Short mmCIF file of C-alpha atoms in Angstrom, two decimals:
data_model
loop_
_atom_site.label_atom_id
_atom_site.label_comp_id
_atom_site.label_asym_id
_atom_site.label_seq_id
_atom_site.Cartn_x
_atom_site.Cartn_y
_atom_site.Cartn_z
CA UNK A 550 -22.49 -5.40 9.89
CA UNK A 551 -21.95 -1.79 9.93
CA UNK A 552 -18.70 -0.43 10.79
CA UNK A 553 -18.09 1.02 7.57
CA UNK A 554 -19.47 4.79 9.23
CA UNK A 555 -19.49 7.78 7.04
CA UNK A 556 -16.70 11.10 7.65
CA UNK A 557 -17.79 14.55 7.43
CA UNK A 558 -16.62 14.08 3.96
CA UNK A 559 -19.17 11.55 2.56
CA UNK A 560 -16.54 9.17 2.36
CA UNK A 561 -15.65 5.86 4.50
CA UNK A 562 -13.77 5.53 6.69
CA UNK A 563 -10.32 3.35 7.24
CA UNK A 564 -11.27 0.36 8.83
CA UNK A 565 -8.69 -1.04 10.87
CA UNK A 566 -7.77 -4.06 12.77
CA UNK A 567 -7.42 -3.19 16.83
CA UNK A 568 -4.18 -5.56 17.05
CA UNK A 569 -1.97 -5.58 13.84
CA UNK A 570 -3.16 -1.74 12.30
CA UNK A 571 -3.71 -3.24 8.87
CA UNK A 572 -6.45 -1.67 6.80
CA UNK A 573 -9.23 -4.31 6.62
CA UNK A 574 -12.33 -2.11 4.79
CA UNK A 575 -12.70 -4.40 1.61
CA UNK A 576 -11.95 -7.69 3.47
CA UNK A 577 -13.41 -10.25 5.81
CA UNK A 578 -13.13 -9.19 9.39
CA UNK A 579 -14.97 -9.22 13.02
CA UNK A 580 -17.05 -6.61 15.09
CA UNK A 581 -17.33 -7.33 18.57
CA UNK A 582 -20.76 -6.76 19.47
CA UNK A 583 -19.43 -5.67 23.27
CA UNK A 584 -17.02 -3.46 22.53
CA UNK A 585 -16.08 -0.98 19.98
CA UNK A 586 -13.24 -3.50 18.56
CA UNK A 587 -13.13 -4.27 14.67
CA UNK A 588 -10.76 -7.36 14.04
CA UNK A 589 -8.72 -8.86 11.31
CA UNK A 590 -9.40 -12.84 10.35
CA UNK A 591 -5.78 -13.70 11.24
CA UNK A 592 -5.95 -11.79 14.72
CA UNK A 593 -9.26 -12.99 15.23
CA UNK A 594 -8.11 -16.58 15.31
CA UNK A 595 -5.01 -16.25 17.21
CA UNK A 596 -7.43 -15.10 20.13
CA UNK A 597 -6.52 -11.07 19.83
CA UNK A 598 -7.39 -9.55 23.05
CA UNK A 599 -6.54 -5.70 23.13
CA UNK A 600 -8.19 -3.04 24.91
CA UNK A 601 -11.23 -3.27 26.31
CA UNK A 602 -11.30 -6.81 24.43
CA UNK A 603 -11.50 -9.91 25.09
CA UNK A 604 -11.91 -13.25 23.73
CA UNK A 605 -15.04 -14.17 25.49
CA UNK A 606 -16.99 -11.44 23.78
CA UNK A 607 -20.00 -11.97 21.78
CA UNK A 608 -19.06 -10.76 17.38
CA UNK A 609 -20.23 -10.74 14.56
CA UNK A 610 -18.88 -11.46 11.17
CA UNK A 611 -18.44 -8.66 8.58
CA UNK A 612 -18.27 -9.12 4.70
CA UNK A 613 -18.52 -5.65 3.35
CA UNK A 614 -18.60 -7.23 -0.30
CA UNK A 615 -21.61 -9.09 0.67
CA UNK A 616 -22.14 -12.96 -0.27
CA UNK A 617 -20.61 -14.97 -3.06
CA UNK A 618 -22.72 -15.25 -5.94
CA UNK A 619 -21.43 -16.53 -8.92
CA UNK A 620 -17.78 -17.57 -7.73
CA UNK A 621 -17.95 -19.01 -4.52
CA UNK A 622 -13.73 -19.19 -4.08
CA UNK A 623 -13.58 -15.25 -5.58
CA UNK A 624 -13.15 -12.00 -4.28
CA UNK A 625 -16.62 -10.62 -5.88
CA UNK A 626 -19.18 -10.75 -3.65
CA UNK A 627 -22.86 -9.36 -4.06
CA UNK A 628 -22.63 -5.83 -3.39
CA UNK A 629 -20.02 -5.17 -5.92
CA UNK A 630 -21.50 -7.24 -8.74
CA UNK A 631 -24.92 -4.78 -7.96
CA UNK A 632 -22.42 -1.81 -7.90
CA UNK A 633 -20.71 -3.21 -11.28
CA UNK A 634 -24.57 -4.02 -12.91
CA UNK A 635 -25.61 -0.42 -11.71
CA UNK A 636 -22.73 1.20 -13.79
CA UNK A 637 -23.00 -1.04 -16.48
CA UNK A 638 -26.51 0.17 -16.51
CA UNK A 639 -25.65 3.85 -16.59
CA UNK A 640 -22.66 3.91 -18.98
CA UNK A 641 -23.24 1.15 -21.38
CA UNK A 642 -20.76 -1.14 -21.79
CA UNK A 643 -17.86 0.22 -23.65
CA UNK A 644 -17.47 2.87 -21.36
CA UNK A 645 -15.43 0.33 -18.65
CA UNK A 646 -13.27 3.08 -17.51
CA UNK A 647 -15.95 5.48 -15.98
CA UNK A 648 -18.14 2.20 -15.04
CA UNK A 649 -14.87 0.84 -12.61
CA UNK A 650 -14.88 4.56 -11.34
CA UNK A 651 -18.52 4.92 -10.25
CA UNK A 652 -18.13 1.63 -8.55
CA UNK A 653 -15.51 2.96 -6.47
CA UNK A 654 -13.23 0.14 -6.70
CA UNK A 655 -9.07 -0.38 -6.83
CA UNK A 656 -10.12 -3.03 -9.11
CA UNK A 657 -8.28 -2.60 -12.42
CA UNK A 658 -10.60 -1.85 -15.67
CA UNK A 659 -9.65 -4.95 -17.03
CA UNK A 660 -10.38 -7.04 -14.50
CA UNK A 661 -14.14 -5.40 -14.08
CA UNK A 662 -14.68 -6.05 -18.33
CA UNK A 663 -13.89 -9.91 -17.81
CA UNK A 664 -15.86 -10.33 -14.90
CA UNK A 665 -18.35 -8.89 -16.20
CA UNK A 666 -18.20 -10.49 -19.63
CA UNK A 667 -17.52 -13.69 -17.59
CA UNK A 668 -20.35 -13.42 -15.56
CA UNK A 669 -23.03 -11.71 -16.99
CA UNK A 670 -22.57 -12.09 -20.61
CA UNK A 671 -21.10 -15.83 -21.43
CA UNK A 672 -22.34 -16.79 -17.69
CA UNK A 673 -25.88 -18.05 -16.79
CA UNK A 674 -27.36 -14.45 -16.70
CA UNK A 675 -26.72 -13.74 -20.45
CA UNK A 676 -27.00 -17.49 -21.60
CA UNK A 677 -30.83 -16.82 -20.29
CA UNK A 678 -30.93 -13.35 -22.04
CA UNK A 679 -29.98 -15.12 -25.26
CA UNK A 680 -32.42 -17.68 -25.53
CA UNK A 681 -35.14 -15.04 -24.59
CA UNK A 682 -33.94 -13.53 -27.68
CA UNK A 683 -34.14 -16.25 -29.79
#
C-alpha cells in the first residue's frame, strides 16, 4: 500500500482519514483503489462514503508497520523491528537514544530498549545466538 508519498521536503506526509480528519500515518487504515480516498478502520466500518466515495468501491488494506512478527496482539510490526535492528546495528546497543531517533519513531527510548531486549535478546532470536555461542 503506498499512500505514504514523499513532500518536497523528504519527509511524509500526514495521512489522513477522508471522513473524521484524524491523522492515521502509523495506524491501520484503507485505500480505495477507485478513488483517491484514504480511510480510518472505524469510518471504514461504519460504511464512510465522502466525496467521490463510495461504499461499493474496490480497497485495499494498509499496514504501514508491516506484519506482526513476534507479538501478534502488539503495535510492532515488521518494518519497525528492521528499522529498530538497522539502528541497533549502526549504534551498538547502549546508544538507545540516537538508535529510537534514526528509526524515526514517537516511541519512547525505553520502550525501544525492552522491546528490543524482549525480543531479540531473551526472545527466540538471541536464545539461538546463545547456543551458537556455546
Amino acid at each position: 500500500c503506498d499512500d505514504m508519498a514523499s513532500s518536497s521536503g523528504g519527509t511524509e506526509d500526514v495521512v489522513i482519514c477522508i471522513n473524521c480528519r484524524q491523522s492515521i500515518q502509523y495506524k491501520l487504515h484503507v485505500k480505495c483503489c477507485e478513488c483517491p480516498a484514504i480511510i480510518c478502520i472505524d469510518c471504514f466500518s461504519y460504511g464512510c462514503e465522502a466525496g467521490s466515495h463510495v461504499r461499493g468501491h474496490n480497497y485495499e488494506i494498509c499496514d504501514p508497520l508491516g506484519g506482526r512478527t513476534f507479538d501478534a496482539k502488539g503495535s510492532w510490526g515488521a518494518i519497525e523491528e528492521k528499522k529498530l535492528l538497522a539502528a541497533a546495528y549502526r549504534y551498538k546497543l547502549g546508544n538507545w537514544g540516537e538508535v529510537t531517533k534514526l528509526m524515526e519513531t514517537n516511541r519512547p527510548i525505553s520502550e525501544v530498549q525492552e522491546y528490543y531486549d524482549r525480543f531479540f535478546i531473551r526472545g527466540p532470536i538471541g536464545q539461538l545466538a546463545l547456543k551458537k555461542l556455546n
